């Protein structure tokens, strides 16, 4: 390795500033440094304090740079997928970008699921992957994979860094791209010789170019027009999404102001839960496939939909041609490509949703707008609410999963817990029956629907929020996808709680089979389950099994009051289904509210939809 | 049984300015395949003095709402500086170059030369039994010329794909 001999291990720069004099002088110091050290220095400079990763041959120089690092904490996961989900959990609960470090080949390919997950849910994340040396690229070298090729379409942007001199500016630009505009994952692939070779490095220097500058302020004319439309509306509704969470906690406050000023009802996507307090009278609950009757009916009958940081996903719209046929639609989004993608809107506003809401508020206040009473509109909404769509049958022999979630909420709500989930019925029950008052408390895999997300995400969230109560509401099938992360929580003494709604089925799959395939439960039974309590104990966790409704409260209490990590195997009714449900291909008005509404099988047209 | 419906499509020519960096073509072409868009032709070459910027001309087709999405999806790629829909923007010139090899003797050979003359194709290589013609023009002109050559002994064709630019003094 040519530059190797001259590579200066100048970690001195941050360890003992006294050596280098004042802070200003420090900036001017130009030292020869290895690519790995430049990477670590730049991460430090960007405020990175936690890295989730897993070592391997192609990242050993970077791991050496992190060895006993005083400021950057490396969290050793048990599988690279978990590193990406943990980074997502950290990012979504703290607002800071999540950072991942994995080796080449299998390390990188294992990370692909979490990278795609972050892309779909707009999570800021920077993934550093090792790569074989530049002279070996393309030779099918040991643990070589075309990481930039593989991740090109599941990242917001990606890089292969071929020279150490490019590293600092690439890393800076990567963080800028991951966090600005619509957030997303960025991959930086660094060949091993680039990590080892030395080059001049100027700390705090190396500005990246500013080619990525998303639009933040909404177009003034469009904002005015939006205000005009709101003032004209008789039956408006705010349809909010994850964009509000991404915009930052201030956006949630602005949303509440806007809602208070207009008096209009508010609904949210799965990703947006927590942006608006569930305790508000104006809250209609989540909308979409498993949304509430009132939210979906209100969307269908509204005369104005104000879409704020949501994207008219197919889980929200149901059958497109029947989606809110008589409404005018305003769509505020920072990503122009989200606008008019599936649903034509009347007024697009490109910009940061938090900023645009502020602009909108200013215009409405300037025009002395105050909440009309919308008497007729609210009367109709109350009618829909009276259907009590989230009700479920009582059962004194088996624990109803909905009840378990509700009891969990009751027992923990005063502590504003952070809830993560896996994917399936339990995820939807959590979304329906756990009420959120604040943003950044609800972490779930929405766009990609990745089973195995919840436990690593909880680990990431706990690291970012050491004092918070963090609970993964899981299914017994999903949890097995990243169950090895029990060990990570143990190693870093993270008091994560894992609450498994164990129905012995891939419940969501079973529910669709019941609805669409005449209850032919092909491969959806969770056979050969482990003894979860013993499994927990073998990892050094506490394990609790709750079997009867009467033991539910005590079990939950014990879980919360235990200091360390706890796994609860909560045995719930095996065949419970998740309602309301809009079957795929159906309209908002064709909601199934209970098992009695299910009739016959679906036609091919509906079966073809996911 | 279920059938999959097709929608009516329009042809659009887009001019895309991009950073001239590794992988940019794969990024653009891959975005088209990943999202199920069509590429009729794609040409690329760097155009700035310092070789930092490339101009990509893409001829694509799709229903109007898909064309709109294509433009928005291109525009959000980090290395993309601008996307112009030349078809939407108004009058523009489209040109393509083709090299057309024809082999034959006697009447066919004479006919090939006559047609080439009528289409203002230049002879860039000749042997006693073959010609290579160079022809430039709008894609449909080239299309017609190649079809005619098929009847008089076409051997092979190489086409550059379309480049396009708006008419008048301003950049698109
Ligand atoms: C990685 C992955 N594979 C497959 C699926 C499809 N899928 C969605 S929900 C589900 C079942 C989940 O079962 P469980 O975790 O027990 O949750 P439940 O529905 O029973 O609450 C499956 C297989 C998925 N979402 N993610
Ligand atoms: Mg289950």
PDB file of C-alpha atoms in Angstrom, chain A residues 152-153 156-158 177 182 211-212 335-337 339-341 344 604-605 608, chain B residues 1-2 19 21 23 26-27 30-31 65 68-69 71-73 75-76 78-79:
ATOM      1  CA  UNK A 152     -28.791   2.429  -6.401  1.00  0.00           C
ATOM      2  CA  UNK A 153     -32.554   2.253  -6.355  1.00  0.00           C
ATOM      3  CA  UNK A 156     -31.771   8.445  -1.996  1.00  0.00           C
ATOM      4  CA  UNK A 157     -28.233   8.613  -3.304  1.00  0.00           C
ATOM      5  CA  UNK A 158     -25.095   6.497  -3.136  1.00  0.00           C
ATOM      6  CA  UNK A 177     -28.660  14.649   1.385  1.00  0.00           C
ATOM      7  CA  UNK A 182     -37.392  14.398   1.976  1.00  0.00           C
ATOM      8  CA  UNK A 211     -25.919  20.822  -5.566  1.00  0.00           C
ATOM      9  CA  UNK A 212     -28.812  19.493  -3.480  1.00  0.00           C
ATOM     10  CA  UNK A 335     -41.088  15.844  -2.816  1.00  0.00           C
ATOM     11  CA  UNK A 336     -42.623  17.031  -6.063  1.00  0.00           C
ATOM     12  CA  UNK A 337     -42.799  13.460  -7.376  1.00  0.00           C
ATOM     13  CA  UNK A 339     -47.741  15.073  -6.034  1.00  0.00           C
ATOM     14  CA  UNK A 340     -50.170  13.785  -8.683  1.00  0.00           C
ATOM     15  CA  UNK A 341     -48.536  10.365  -8.521  1.00  0.00           C
ATOM     16  CA  UNK A 344     -54.785  14.160  -9.099  1.00  0.00           C
ATOM     17  CA  UNK A 604     -59.444 -11.994  -9.508  1.00  0.00           C
ATOM     18  CA  UNK A 605     -59.304  -8.233  -9.910  1.00  0.00           C
ATOM     19  CA  UNK A 608     -54.329  -9.204  -7.892  1.00  0.00           C
TER      20      UNK A 608
ATOM     21  CA  UNK B   1     -60.452 -14.045 -16.042  1.00  0.00           C
ATOM     22  CA  UNK B   2     -58.644 -10.857 -15.265  1.00  0.00           C
ATOM     23  CA  UNK B  19     -23.403  15.821 -13.265  1.00  0.00           C
ATOM     24  CA  UNK B  21     -20.159  11.297 -12.712  1.00  0.00           C
ATOM     25  CA  UNK B  23     -22.917   5.560 -12.562  1.00  0.00           C
ATOM     26  CA  UNK B  26     -27.215   3.436 -14.714  1.00  0.00           C
ATOM     27  CA  UNK B  27     -29.030   5.692 -12.272  1.00  0.00           C
ATOM     28  CA  UNK B  30     -32.366   2.030 -13.881  1.00  0.00           C
ATOM     29  CA  UNK B  31     -34.944   4.510 -12.624  1.00  0.00           C
ATOM     30  CA  UNK B  65     -49.685  11.506 -16.086  1.00  0.00           C
ATOM     31  CA  UNK B  68     -45.349  14.083 -15.613  1.00  0.00           C
ATOM     32  CA  UNK B  69     -44.096  11.482 -13.107  1.00  0.00           C
ATOM     33  CA  UNK B  71     -40.040  14.312 -15.169  1.00  0.00           C
ATOM     34  CA  UNK B  72     -40.581  14.601 -11.395  1.00  0.00           C
ATOM     35  CA  UNK B  73     -38.732  11.352 -10.710  1.00  0.00           C
ATOM     36  CA  UNK B  75     -35.726  15.824 -11.184  1.00  0.00           C
ATOM     37  CA  UNK B  76     -35.394  14.394  -7.669  1.00  0.00           C
ATOM     38  CA  UNK B  78     -29.355  14.214  -6.774  1.00  0.00           C
ATOM     39  CA  UNK B  79     -27.019  14.491  -9.822  1.00  0.00           C
TER      40      UNK B  79
END
